[in-house]
Amino acid sequence: MSANTTARTVRRRSLRIAVAALTAAAGLTLTACSGSDAAHTEPAGQPDAGMAVESSGTGSSAKGQGSGAEASSGAKADSGAQADTKAGAAAKKPGGANAAGSGGAGSGVDRCHTSGLKAAFATGEDATPDPNAGGSTTASVVLTNKGSRTCKIGGFPGVDLKSENGGERWSLARSSAKHGSITLAPGDSTDFTINVALTKEEEGFYQPAFADITPPNETKSLTIKWPWGTLVDQRGATHPATFVNPIG
């Protein structure tokens, strides 16, 4: 073999080695690219996301359950706290039991009942009606709380004058005066006035013997003796001179 032939053979082997090396390098490059693309597009990455979602979902569920448990226990605690608060408020409400038991309008003070009152005509010097008055004069009726509880009274009492045998009655009209209410502790008194038209005439008069006093909002009466003289008989009059004024 000549030197030229040997040189060509060496060059061919070098070229083959170089080509093989290049081919191998290209193959590695392609393999690397394919691996990269596969890693990028391969669905194998989704299980991680799915696992994350599942984990997140589990965590949310657990948290949700925890929140539900907390909400449930919180609701019970709130209910218990509210119950305790209501019970405490009911226990601390002033006069709550008395108000409910006595039928008072939220104040805990019941109205004055006939059974707890005493009535009497005031007979003091200023309370005595003037028999010589030219027109109407006044008589006073005192109402006293004889019971053991404080009570409230106000408005117009009923006043019925009646004869000795009770056969002739006169239910007195009411004035147009405004009225309020007053609270009476045990032993306290209040009064109201009756405008009366006394007369000394022997005709057209009415002689009461008793007065039935009915406290406001009551149906039972207290009967007291009439201590004064005769009245002008105006039982059929539209605007009689004898009428009742409110309490207080």
PDB file of N, CA and C in Angstrom, residues 46-149:
ATOM      1  N   GLN A  46     -49.534  16.474  35.818  1.00  0.00           N
ATOM      2  CA  GLN A  46     -50.867  16.755  36.338  1.00  0.00           C
ATOM      3  C   GLN A  46     -51.179  16.071  37.660  1.00  0.00           C
ATOM      4  N   PRO A  47     -50.698  14.853  37.847  1.00  0.00           N
ATOM      5  CA  PRO A  47     -50.959  14.262  39.167  1.00  0.00           C
ATOM      6  C   PRO A  47     -50.482  15.123  40.306  1.00  0.00           C
ATOM      7  N   ASP A  48     -49.357  15.841  40.077  1.00  0.00           N
ATOM      8  CA  ASP A  48     -48.905  16.742  41.134  1.00  0.00           C
ATOM      9  C   ASP A  48     -49.964  17.788  41.406  1.00  0.00           C
ATOM     10  N   ALA A  49     -50.495  18.358  40.278  1.00  0.00           N
ATOM     11  CA  ALA A  49     -51.536  19.368  40.455  1.00  0.00           C
ATOM     12  C   ALA A  49     -52.766  18.740  41.091  1.00  0.00           C
ATOM     13  N   GLY A  50     -53.110  17.515  40.606  1.00  0.00           N
ATOM     14  CA  GLY A  50     -54.258  16.823  41.182  1.00  0.00           C
ATOM     15  C   GLY A  50     -54.055  16.533  42.642  1.00  0.00           C
ATOM     16  N   MET A  51     -52.860  16.123  42.970  1.00  0.00           N
ATOM     17  CA  MET A  51     -52.564  15.861  44.369  1.00  0.00           C
ATOM     18  C   MET A  51     -52.665  17.132  45.181  1.00  0.00           C
ATOM     19  N   ALA A  52     -52.198  18.220  44.538  1.00  0.00           N
ATOM     20  CA  ALA A  52     -52.295  19.493  45.260  1.00  0.00           C
ATOM     21  C   ALA A  52     -53.753  19.869  45.464  1.00  0.00           C
ATOM     22  N   VAL A  53     -54.570  19.667  44.417  1.00  0.00           N
ATOM     23  CA  VAL A  53     -55.992  19.979  44.542  1.00  0.00           C
ATOM     24  C   VAL A  53     -56.637  19.088  45.589  1.00  0.00           C
ATOM     25  N   GLU A  54     -56.299  17.770  45.494  1.00  0.00           N
ATOM     26  CA  GLU A  54     -56.869  16.843  46.464  1.00  0.00           C
ATOM     27  C   GLU A  54     -56.447  17.202  47.874  1.00  0.00           C
ATOM     28  N   SER A  55     -55.177  17.542  48.004  1.00  0.00           N
ATOM     29  CA  SER A  55     -54.674  17.931  49.315  1.00  0.00           C
ATOM     30  C   SER A  55     -55.347  19.195  49.788  1.00  0.00           C
ATOM     31  N   SER A  56     -55.476  20.127  48.814  1.00  0.00           N
ATOM     32  CA  SER A  56     -56.135  21.373  49.165  1.00  0.00           C
ATOM     33  C   SER A  56     -57.580  21.120  49.530  1.00  0.00           C
ATOM     34  N   GLY A  57     -58.209  20.227  48.711  1.00  0.00           N
ATOM     35  CA  GLY A  57     -59.595  19.913  49.004  1.00  0.00           C
ATOM     36  C   GLY A  57     -59.752  19.240  50.346  1.00  0.00           C
ATOM     37  N   THR A  58     -58.866  18.334  50.638  1.00  0.00           N
ATOM     38  CA  THR A  58     -58.908  17.663  51.932  1.00  0.00           C
ATOM     39  C   THR A  58     -58.706  18.652  53.055  1.00  0.00           C
ATOM     40  N   GLY A  59     -57.764  19.540  52.811  1.00  0.00           N
ATOM     41  CA  GLY A  59     -57.517  20.566  53.830  1.00  0.00           C
ATOM     42  C   GLY A  59     -58.734  21.459  54.005  1.00  0.00           C
ATOM     43  N   SER A  60     -59.345  21.847  52.873  1.00  0.00           N
ATOM     44  CA  SER A  60     -60.532  22.684  52.966  1.00  0.00           C
ATOM     45  C   SER A  60     -61.656  21.950  53.657  1.00  0.00           C
ATOM     46  N   SER A  61     -61.803  20.653  53.273  1.00  0.00           N
ATOM     47  CA  SER A  61     -62.854  19.870  53.911  1.00  0.00           C
ATOM     48  C   SER A  61     -62.623  19.763  55.404  1.00  0.00           C
ATOM     49  N   ALA A  62     -61.375  19.464  55.744  1.00  0.00           N
ATOM     50  CA  ALA A  62     -61.055  19.357  57.176  1.00  0.00           C
ATOM     51  C   ALA A  62     -61.290  20.677  57.862  1.00  0.00           C
ATOM     52  N   LYS A  63     -60.883  21.737  57.173  1.00  0.00           N
ATOM     53  CA  LYS A  63     -61.071  23.069  57.772  1.00  0.00           C
ATOM     54  C   LYS A  63     -62.541  23.391  57.886  1.00  0.00           C
ATOM     55  N   GLY A  64     -63.254  22.961  56.752  1.00  0.00           N
ATOM     56  CA  GLY A  64     -64.685  23.205  56.789  1.00  0.00           C
ATOM     57  C   GLY A  64     -65.349  22.459  57.927  1.00  0.00           C
ATOM     58  N   GLN A  65     -64.932  21.191  58.110  1.00  0.00           N
ATOM     59  CA  GLN A  65     -65.495  20.436  59.209  1.00  0.00           C
ATOM     60  C   GLN A  65     -65.126  21.047  60.541  1.00  0.00           C
ATOM     61  N   GLY A  66     -63.891  21.481  60.596  1.00  0.00           N
ATOM     62  CA  GLY A  66     -63.460  22.142  61.832  1.00  0.00           C
ATOM     63  C   GLY A  66     -64.270  23.398  62.067  1.00  0.00           C
ATOM     64  N   SER A  67     -64.488  24.153  60.952  1.00  0.00           N
ATOM     65  CA  SER A  67     -65.272  25.380  61.088  1.00  0.00           C
ATOM     66  C   SER A  67     -66.679  25.055  61.510  1.00  0.00           C
ATOM     67  N   GLY A  68     -67.248  23.951  60.893  1.00  0.00           N
ATOM     68  CA  GLY A  68     -68.592  23.553  61.285  1.00  0.00           C
ATOM     69  C   GLY A  68     -68.655  23.188  62.746  1.00  0.00           C
ATOM     70  N   ALA A  69     -67.629  22.455  63.187  1.00  0.00           N
ATOM     71  CA  ALA A  69     -67.602  22.066  64.602  1.00  0.00           C
ATOM     72  C   ALA A  69     -67.502  23.289  65.485  1.00  0.00           C
ATOM     73  N   GLU A  70     -66.615  24.206  65.013  1.00  0.00           N
ATOM     74  CA  GLU A  70     -66.470  25.430  65.802  1.00  0.00           C
ATOM     75  C   GLU A  70     -67.764  26.218  65.782  1.00  0.00           C
ATOM     76  N   ALA A  71     -68.410  26.283  64.589  1.00  0.00           N
ATOM     77  CA  ALA A  71     -69.656  27.031  64.497  1.00  0.00           C
ATOM     78  C   ALA A  71     -70.721  26.401  65.371  1.00  0.00           C
ATOM     79  N   SER A  72     -70.742  25.016  65.324  1.00  0.00           N
ATOM     80  CA  SER A  72     -71.725  24.320  66.147  1.00  0.00           C
ATOM     81  C   SER A  72     -71.504  24.584  67.619  1.00  0.00           C
ATOM     82  N   SER A  73     -70.252  24.435  68.052  1.00  0.00           N
ATOM     83  CA  SER A  73     -69.958  24.679  69.465  1.00  0.00           C
ATOM     84  C   SER A  73     -70.149  26.138  69.792  1.00  0.00           C
ATOM     85  N   GLY A  74     -69.823  27.010  68.799  1.00  0.00           N
ATOM     86  CA  GLY A  74     -70.003  28.445  69.039  1.00  0.00           C
ATOM     87  C   GLY A  74     -71.470  28.779  69.176  1.00  0.00           C
ATOM     88  N   ALA A  75     -72.310  28.125  68.296  1.00  0.00           N
ATOM     89  CA  ALA A  75     -73.743  28.368  68.364  1.00  0.00           C
ATOM     90  C   ALA A  75     -74.291  27.928  69.712  1.00  0.00           C
ATOM     91  N   LYS A  76     -73.798  26.739  70.168  1.00  0.00           N
ATOM     92  CA  LYS A  76     -74.253  26.278  71.473  1.00  0.00           C
ATOM     93  C   LYS A  76     -73.818  27.224  72.566  1.00  0.00           C
ATOM     94  N   ALA A  77     -72.573  27.683  72.417  1.00  0.00           N
ATOM     95  CA  ALA A  77     -72.072  28.620  73.439  1.00  0.00           C
ATOM     96  C   ALA A  77     -72.881  29.899  73.411  1.00  0.00           C
ATOM     97  N   ASP A  78     -73.160  30.381  72.136  1.00  0.00           N
ATOM     98  CA  ASP A  78     -73.950  31.612  72.033  1.00  0.00           C
ATOM     99  C   ASP A  78     -75.333  31.397  72.612  1.00  0.00           C
ATOM    100  N   SER A  79     -75.966  30.234  72.276  1.00  0.00           N
ATOM    101  CA  SER A  79     -77.294  29.960  72.807  1.00  0.00           C
ATOM    102  C   SER A  79     -77.267  29.918  74.314  1.00  0.00           C
ATOM    103  N   GLY A  80     -76.253  29.254  74.839  1.00  0.00           N
ATOM    104  CA  GLY A  80     -76.129  29.180  76.298  1.00  0.00           C
ATOM    105  C   GLY A  80     -75.929  30.551  76.907  1.00  0.00           C
ATOM    106  N   ALA A  81     -75.077  31.351  76.222  1.00  0.00           N
ATOM    107  CA  ALA A  81     -74.818  32.697  76.737  1.00  0.00           C
ATOM    108  C   ALA A  81     -76.084  33.529  76.694  1.00  0.00           C
ATOM    109  N   GLN A  82     -76.848  33.391  75.551  1.00  0.00           N
ATOM    110  CA  GLN A  82     -78.091  34.149  75.455  1.00  0.00           C
ATOM    111  C   GLN A  82     -79.081  33.702  76.511  1.00  0.00           C
ATOM    112  N   ALA A  83     -79.165  32.377  76.716  1.00  0.00           N
ATOM    113  CA  ALA A  83     -80.084  31.875  77.738  1.00  0.00           C
ATOM    114  C   ALA A  83     -79.708  32.413  79.100  1.00  0.00           C
ATOM    115  N   ASP A  84     -78.387  32.374  79.388  1.00  0.00           N
ATOM    116  CA  ASP A  84     -77.924  32.908  80.673  1.00  0.00           C
ATOM    117  C   ASP A  84     -78.225  34.379  80.783  1.00  0.00           C
ATOM    118  N   THR A  85     -78.021  35.111  79.650  1.00  0.00           N
ATOM    119  CA  THR A  85     -78.271  36.555  79.661  1.00  0.00           C
ATOM    120  C   THR A  85     -79.743  36.837  79.911  1.00  0.00           C
ATOM    121  N   LYS A  86     -80.627  36.066  79.194  1.00  0.00           N
ATOM    122  CA  LYS A  86     -82.059  36.279  79.389  1.00  0.00           C
ATOM    123  C   LYS A  86     -82.469  35.939  80.804  1.00  0.00           C
ATOM    124  N   ALA A  87     -81.935  34.825  81.297  1.00  0.00           N
ATOM    125  CA  ALA A  87     -82.273  34.432  82.664  1.00  0.00           C
ATOM    126  C   ALA A  87     -81.798  35.479  83.654  1.00  0.00           C
ATOM    127  N   GLY A  88     -80.579  35.994  83.391  1.00  0.00           N
ATOM    128  CA  GLY A  88     -80.044  37.025  84.279  1.00  0.00           C
ATOM    129  C   GLY A  88     -80.864  38.287  84.208  1.00  0.00           C
ATOM    130  N   ALA A  89     -81.274  38.636  82.962  1.00  0.00           N
ATOM    131  CA  ALA A  89     -82.079  39.843  82.795  1.00  0.00           C
ATOM    132  C   ALA A  89     -83.416  39.697  83.497  1.00  0.00           C
ATOM    133  N   ALA A  90     -84.025  38.496  83.379  1.00  0.00           N
ATOM    134  CA  ALA A  90     -85.308  38.269  84.040  1.00  0.00           C
ATOM    135  C   ALA A  90     -85.150  38.325  85.552  1.00  0.00           C
ATOM    136  N   ALA A  91     -84.019  37.783  86.026  1.00  0.00           N
ATOM    137  CA  ALA A  91     -83.797  37.779  87.476  1.00  0.00           C
ATOM    138  C   ALA A  91     -83.540  39.171  88.001  1.00  0.00           C
ATOM    139  N   LYS A  92     -82.885  40.015  87.152  1.00  0.00           N
ATOM    140  CA  LYS A  92     -82.519  41.356  87.597  1.00  0.00           C
ATOM    141  C   LYS A  92     -83.603  42.381  87.344  1.00  0.00           C
ATOM    142  N   LYS A  93     -84.644  42.011  86.542  1.00  0.00           N
ATOM    143  CA  LYS A  93     -85.692  42.973  86.225  1.00  0.00           C
ATOM    144  C   LYS A  93     -86.429  43.368  87.492  1.00  0.00           C
ATOM    145  N   PRO A  94     -86.472  44.665  87.801  1.00  0.00           N
ATOM    146  CA  PRO A  94     -87.103  45.090  89.056  1.00  0.00           C
ATOM    147  C   PRO A  94     -88.588  44.825  89.043  1.00  0.00           C
ATOM    148  N   GLY A  95     -89.069  44.183  90.077  1.00  0.00           N
ATOM    149  CA  GLY A  95     -90.489  43.956  90.221  1.00  0.00           C
ATOM    150  C   GLY A  95     -91.062  43.053  89.161  1.00  0.00           C
ATOM    151  N   GLY A  96     -90.230  42.242  88.489  1.00  0.00           N
ATOM    152  CA  GLY A  96     -90.698  41.413  87.384  1.00  0.00           C
ATOM    153  C   GLY A  96     -91.793  40.451  87.833  1.00  0.00           C
ATOM    154  N   ALA A  97     -91.536  39.716  88.894  1.00  0.00           N
ATOM    155  CA  ALA A  97     -92.515  38.743  89.359  1.00  0.00           C
ATOM    156  C   ALA A  97     -93.760  39.441  89.873  1.00  0.00           C
ATOM    157  N   ASN A  98     -93.585  40.547  90.614  1.00  0.00           N
ATOM    158  CA  ASN A  98     -94.726  41.278  91.129  1.00  0.00           C
ATOM    159  C   ASN A  98     -95.557  41.865  90.006  1.00  0.00           C
ATOM    160  N   ALA A  99     -94.838  42.386  88.977  1.00  0.00           N
ATOM    161  CA  ALA A  99     -95.568  42.990  87.869  1.00  0.00           C
ATOM    162  C   ALA A  99     -96.386  41.944  87.156  1.00  0.00           C
ATOM    163  N   ALA A 100     -95.815  40.760  86.929  1.00  0.00           N
ATOM    164  CA  ALA A 100     -96.547  39.712  86.221  1.00  0.00           C
ATOM    165  C   ALA A 100     -97.698  39.204  87.079  1.00  0.00           C
ATOM    166  N   GLY A 101     -97.455  39.094  88.369  1.00  0.00           N
ATOM    167  CA  GLY A 101     -98.489  38.548  89.231  1.00  0.00           C
ATOM    168  C   GLY A 101     -99.606  39.527  89.513  1.00  0.00           C
ATOM    169  N   SER A 102     -99.306  40.833  89.567  1.00  0.00           N
ATOM    170  CA  SER A 102    -100.304  41.809  89.949  1.00  0.00           C
ATOM    171  C   SER A 102    -101.047  42.385  88.767  1.00  0.00           C
ATOM    172  N   GLY A 103    -100.548  42.149  87.545  1.00  0.00           N
ATOM    173  CA  GLY A 103    -101.229  42.675  86.372  1.00  0.00           C
ATOM    174  C   GLY A 103    -100.942  44.132  86.141  1.00  0.00           C
ATOM    175  N   GLY A 104     -99.873  44.663  86.720  1.00  0.00           N
ATOM    176  CA  GLY A 104     -99.505  46.053  86.489  1.00  0.00           C
ATOM    177  C   GLY A 104     -99.032  46.266  85.077  1.00  0.00           C
ATOM    178  N   ALA A 105     -99.122  47.489  84.557  1.00  0.00           N
ATOM    179  CA  ALA A 105     -98.766  47.797  83.166  1.00  0.00           C
ATOM    180  C   ALA A 105     -97.280  48.061  83.040  1.00  0.00           C
ATOM    181  N   GLY A 106     -96.441  47.110  83.450  1.00  0.00           N
ATOM    182  CA  GLY A 106     -95.009  47.222  83.261  1.00  0.00           C
ATOM    183  C   GLY A 106     -94.307  47.964  84.383  1.00  0.00           C
ATOM    184  N   SER A 107     -95.054  48.666  85.283  1.00  0.00           N
ATOM    185  CA  SER A 107     -94.407  49.429  86.342  1.00  0.00           C
ATOM    186  C   SER A 107     -94.281  48.619  87.621  1.00  0.00           C
ATOM    187  N   GLY A 108     -95.012  47.485  87.706  1.00  0.00           N
ATOM    188  CA  GLY A 108     -94.980  46.694  88.916  1.00  0.00           C
ATOM    189  C   GLY A 108     -95.931  47.191  89.985  1.00  0.00           C
ATOM    190  N   VAL A 109     -96.710  48.272  89.689  1.00  0.00           N
ATOM    191  CA  VAL A 109     -97.667  48.818  90.650  1.00  0.00           C
ATOM    192  C   VAL A 109     -99.073  48.593  90.115  1.00  0.00           C
ATOM    193  N   ASP A 110     -99.886  47.847  90.859  1.00  0.00           N
ATOM    194  CA  ASP A 110    -101.250  47.547  90.455  1.00  0.00           C
ATOM    195  C   ASP A 110    -102.146  48.750  90.757  1.00  0.00           C
ATOM    196  N   ARG A 111    -103.280  48.772  90.082  1.00  0.00           N
ATOM    197  CA  ARG A 111    -104.229  49.844  90.381  1.00  0.00           C
ATOM    198  C   ARG A 111    -104.865  49.597  91.745  1.00  0.00           C
ATOM    199  N   CYS A 112    -105.439  50.633  92.311  1.00  0.00           N
ATOM    200  CA  CYS A 112    -106.098  50.503  93.611  1.00  0.00           C
ATOM    201  C   CYS A 112    -107.460  49.836  93.424  1.00  0.00           C
ATOM    202  N   HIS A 113    -107.696  48.786  94.206  1.00  0.00           N
ATOM    203  CA  HIS A 113    -108.974  48.079  94.153  1.00  0.00           C
ATOM    204  C   HIS A 113    -109.872  48.546  95.294  1.00  0.00           C
ATOM    205  N   THR A 114    -111.158  48.353  95.079  1.00  0.00           N
ATOM    206  CA  THR A 114    -112.135  48.784  96.080  1.00  0.00           C
ATOM    207  C   THR A 114    -111.846  48.169  97.445  1.00  0.00           C
ATOM    208  N   SER A 115    -111.454  46.898  97.434  1.00  0.00           N
ATOM    209  CA  SER A 115    -111.208  46.194  98.698  1.00  0.00           C
ATOM    210  C   SER A 115    -110.033  46.767  99.480  1.00  0.00           C
ATOM    211  N   GLY A 116    -109.156  47.493  98.812  1.00  0.00           N
ATOM    212  CA  GLY A 116    -107.988  48.053  99.482  1.00  0.00           C
ATOM    213  C   GLY A 116    -108.126  49.527  99.805  1.00  0.00           C
ATOM    214  N   LEU A 117    -109.317  50.076  99.631  1.00  0.00           N
ATOM    215  CA  LEU A 117    -109.531  51.514  99.858  1.00  0.00           C
ATOM    216  C   LEU A 117    -110.589  51.766 100.929  1.00  0.00           C
ATOM    217  N   LYS A 118    -110.462  52.906 101.523  1.00  0.00           N
ATOM    218  CA  LYS A 118    -111.458  53.395 102.478  1.00  0.00           C
ATOM    219  C   LYS A 118    -111.899  54.781 102.024  1.00  0.00           C
ATOM    220  N   ALA A 119    -113.184  55.065 102.054  1.00  0.00           N
ATOM    221  CA  ALA A 119    -113.722  56.354 101.591  1.00  0.00           C
ATOM    222  C   ALA A 119    -114.430  57.071 102.746  1.00  0.00           C
ATOM    223  N   ALA A 120    -114.330  58.384 102.717  1.00  0.00           N
ATOM    224  CA  ALA A 120    -115.010  59.203 103.732  1.00  0.00           C
ATOM    225  C   ALA A 120    -115.138  60.625 103.216  1.00  0.00           C
ATOM    226  N   PHE A 121    -116.213  61.299 103.600  1.00  0.00           N
ATOM    227  CA  PHE A 121    -116.330  62.725 103.283  1.00  0.00           C
ATOM    228  C   PHE A 121    -115.403  63.504 104.204  1.00  0.00           C
ATOM    229  N   ALA A 122    -114.685  64.445 103.626  1.00  0.00           N
ATOM    230  CA  ALA A 122    -113.844  65.329 104.436  1.00  0.00           C
ATOM    231  C   ALA A 122    -114.758  66.304 105.158  1.00  0.00           C
ATOM    232  N   THR A 123    -114.526  66.425 106.447  1.00  0.00           N
ATOM    233  CA  THR A 123    -115.403  67.278 107.255  1.00  0.00           C
ATOM    234  C   THR A 123    -114.661  68.455 107.882  1.00  0.00           C
ATOM    235  N   GLY A 124    -113.428  68.696 107.398  1.00  0.00           N
ATOM    236  CA  GLY A 124    -112.679  69.834 107.927  1.00  0.00           C
ATOM    237  C   GLY A 124    -113.351  71.141 107.543  1.00  0.00           C
ATOM    238  N   GLU A 125    -112.875  72.200 108.159  1.00  0.00           N
ATOM    239  CA  GLU A 125    -113.509  73.510 107.958  1.00  0.00           C
ATOM    240  C   GLU A 125    -113.506  73.929 106.499  1.00  0.00           C
ATOM    241  N   ASP A 126    -112.377  73.701 105.787  1.00  0.00           N
ATOM    242  CA  ASP A 126    -112.294  74.101 104.392  1.00  0.00           C
ATOM    243  C   ASP A 126    -113.024  73.134 103.459  1.00  0.00           C
ATOM    244  N   ALA A 127    -113.275  71.918 103.958  1.00  0.00           N
ATOM    245  CA  ALA A 127    -113.890  70.902 103.118  1.00  0.00           C
ATOM    246  C   ALA A 127    -115.415  70.917 103.207  1.00  0.00           C
ATOM    247  N   THR A 128    -115.955  71.604 104.163  1.00  0.00           N
ATOM    248  CA  THR A 128    -117.405  71.616 104.340  1.00  0.00           C
ATOM    249  C   THR A 128    -118.054  72.504 103.292  1.00  0.00           C
ATOM    250  N   PRO A 129    -119.048  72.028 102.562  1.00  0.00           N
ATOM    251  CA  PRO A 129    -119.722  72.860 101.569  1.00  0.00           C
ATOM    252  C   PRO A 129    -120.510  73.989 102.245  1.00  0.00           C
ATOM    253  N   ASP A 130    -120.542  75.119 101.598  1.00  0.00           N
ATOM    254  CA  ASP A 130    -121.203  76.301 102.142  1.00  0.00           C
ATOM    255  C   ASP A 130    -122.692  76.263 101.783  1.00  0.00           C
ATOM    256  N   PRO A 131    -123.526  76.080 102.800  1.00  0.00           N
ATOM    257  CA  PRO A 131    -124.958  76.001 102.511  1.00  0.00           C
ATOM    258  C   PRO A 131    -125.544  77.334 102.051  1.00  0.00           C
ATOM    259  N   ASN A 132    -124.834  78.399 102.269  1.00  0.00           N
ATOM    260  CA  ASN A 132    -125.326  79.721 101.884  1.00  0.00           C
ATOM    261  C   ASN A 132    -124.751  80.187 100.544  1.00  0.00           C
ATOM    262  N   ALA A 133    -124.034  79.320  99.883  1.00  0.00           N
ATOM    263  CA  ALA A 133    -123.440  79.695  98.597  1.00  0.00           C
ATOM    264  C   ALA A 133    -124.561  79.996  97.608  1.00  0.00           C
ATOM    265  N   GLY A 134    -124.343  81.042  96.828  1.00  0.00           N
ATOM    266  CA  GLY A 134    -125.361  81.434  95.869  1.00  0.00           C
ATOM    267  C   GLY A 134    -125.516  80.421  94.739  1.00  0.00           C
ATOM    268  N   GLY A 135    -124.450  79.724  94.413  1.00  0.00           N
ATOM    269  CA  GLY A 135    -124.538  78.735  93.346  1.00  0.00           C
ATOM    270  C   GLY A 135    -124.004  77.410  93.836  1.00  0.00           C
ATOM    271  N   SER A 136    -123.027  76.881  93.103  1.00  0.00           N
ATOM    272  CA  SER A 136    -122.470  75.564  93.440  1.00  0.00           C
ATOM    273  C   SER A 136    -121.319  75.719  94.426  1.00  0.00           C
ATOM    274  N   THR A 137    -121.235  74.802  95.334  1.00  0.00           N
ATOM    275  CA  THR A 137    -120.127  74.721  96.267  1.00  0.00           C
ATOM    276  C   THR A 137    -119.536  73.306  96.156  1.00  0.00           C
ATOM    277  N   THR A 138    -118.531  73.001  96.937  1.00  0.00           N
ATOM    278  CA  THR A 138    -117.873  71.692  96.773  1.00  0.00           C
ATOM    279  C   THR A 138    -117.826  70.926  98.087  1.00  0.00           C
ATOM    280  N   ALA A 139    -117.877  69.602  97.937  1.00  0.00           N
ATOM    281  CA  ALA A 139    -117.651  68.667  99.034  1.00  0.00           C
ATOM    282  C   ALA A 139    -116.499  67.760  98.600  1.00  0.00           C
ATOM    283  N   SER A 140    -115.694  67.327  99.550  1.00  0.00           N
ATOM    284  CA  SER A 140    -114.529  66.500  99.234  1.00  0.00           C
ATOM    285  C   SER A 140    -114.689  65.086  99.773  1.00  0.00           C
ATOM    286  N   VAL A 141    -114.286  64.110  98.963  1.00  0.00           N
ATOM    287  CA  VAL A 141    -114.274  62.700  99.378  1.00  0.00           C
ATOM    288  C   VAL A 141    -112.818  62.246  99.418  1.00  0.00           C
ATOM    289  N   VAL A 142    -112.412  61.696 100.563  1.00  0.00           N
ATOM    290  CA  VAL A 142    -111.044  61.237 100.755  1.00  0.00           C
ATOM    291  C   VAL A 142    -110.985  59.726 100.549  1.00  0.00           C
ATOM    292  N   LEU A 143    -110.007  59.293  99.742  1.00  0.00           N
ATOM    293  CA  LEU A 143    -109.767  57.866  99.517  1.00  0.00           C
ATOM    294  C   LEU A 143    -108.411  57.510 100.121  1.00  0.00           C
ATOM    295  N   THR A 144    -108.396  56.500 100.995  1.00  0.00           N
ATOM    296  CA  THR A 144    -107.171  56.096 101.695  1.00  0.00           C
ATOM    297  C   THR A 144    -106.823  54.652 101.347  1.00  0.00           C
ATOM    298  N   ASN A 145    -105.517  54.433 101.097  1.00  0.00           N
ATOM    299  CA  ASN A 145    -105.039  53.083 100.842  1.00  0.00           C
ATOM    300  C   ASN A 145    -104.886  52.376 102.186  1.00  0.00           C
ATOM    301  N   LYS A 146    -105.799  51.454 102.434  1.00  0.00           N
ATOM    302  CA  LYS A 146    -105.761  50.726 103.710  1.00  0.00           C
ATOM    303  C   LYS A 146    -105.057  49.375 103.574  1.00  0.00           C
ATOM    304  N   GLY A 147    -104.585  49.066 102.393  1.00  0.00           N
ATOM    305  CA  GLY A 147    -103.923  47.793 102.162  1.00  0.00           C
ATOM    306  C   GLY A 147    -102.461  47.824 102.547  1.00  0.00           C
ATOM    307  N   SER A 148    -101.757  46.733 102.242  1.00  0.00           N
ATOM    308  CA  SER A 148    -100.337  46.601 102.589  1.00  0.00           C
ATOM    309  C   SER A 148     -99.438  46.815 101.373  1.00  0.00           C
ATOM    310  N   ARG A 149    -100.011  47.097 100.193  1.00  0.00           N
ATOM    311  CA  ARG A 149     -99.240  47.303  98.973  1.00  0.00           C
ATOM    312  C   ARG A 149     -99.498  48.683  98.394  1.00  0.00           C
TER     313      ARG A 149
END
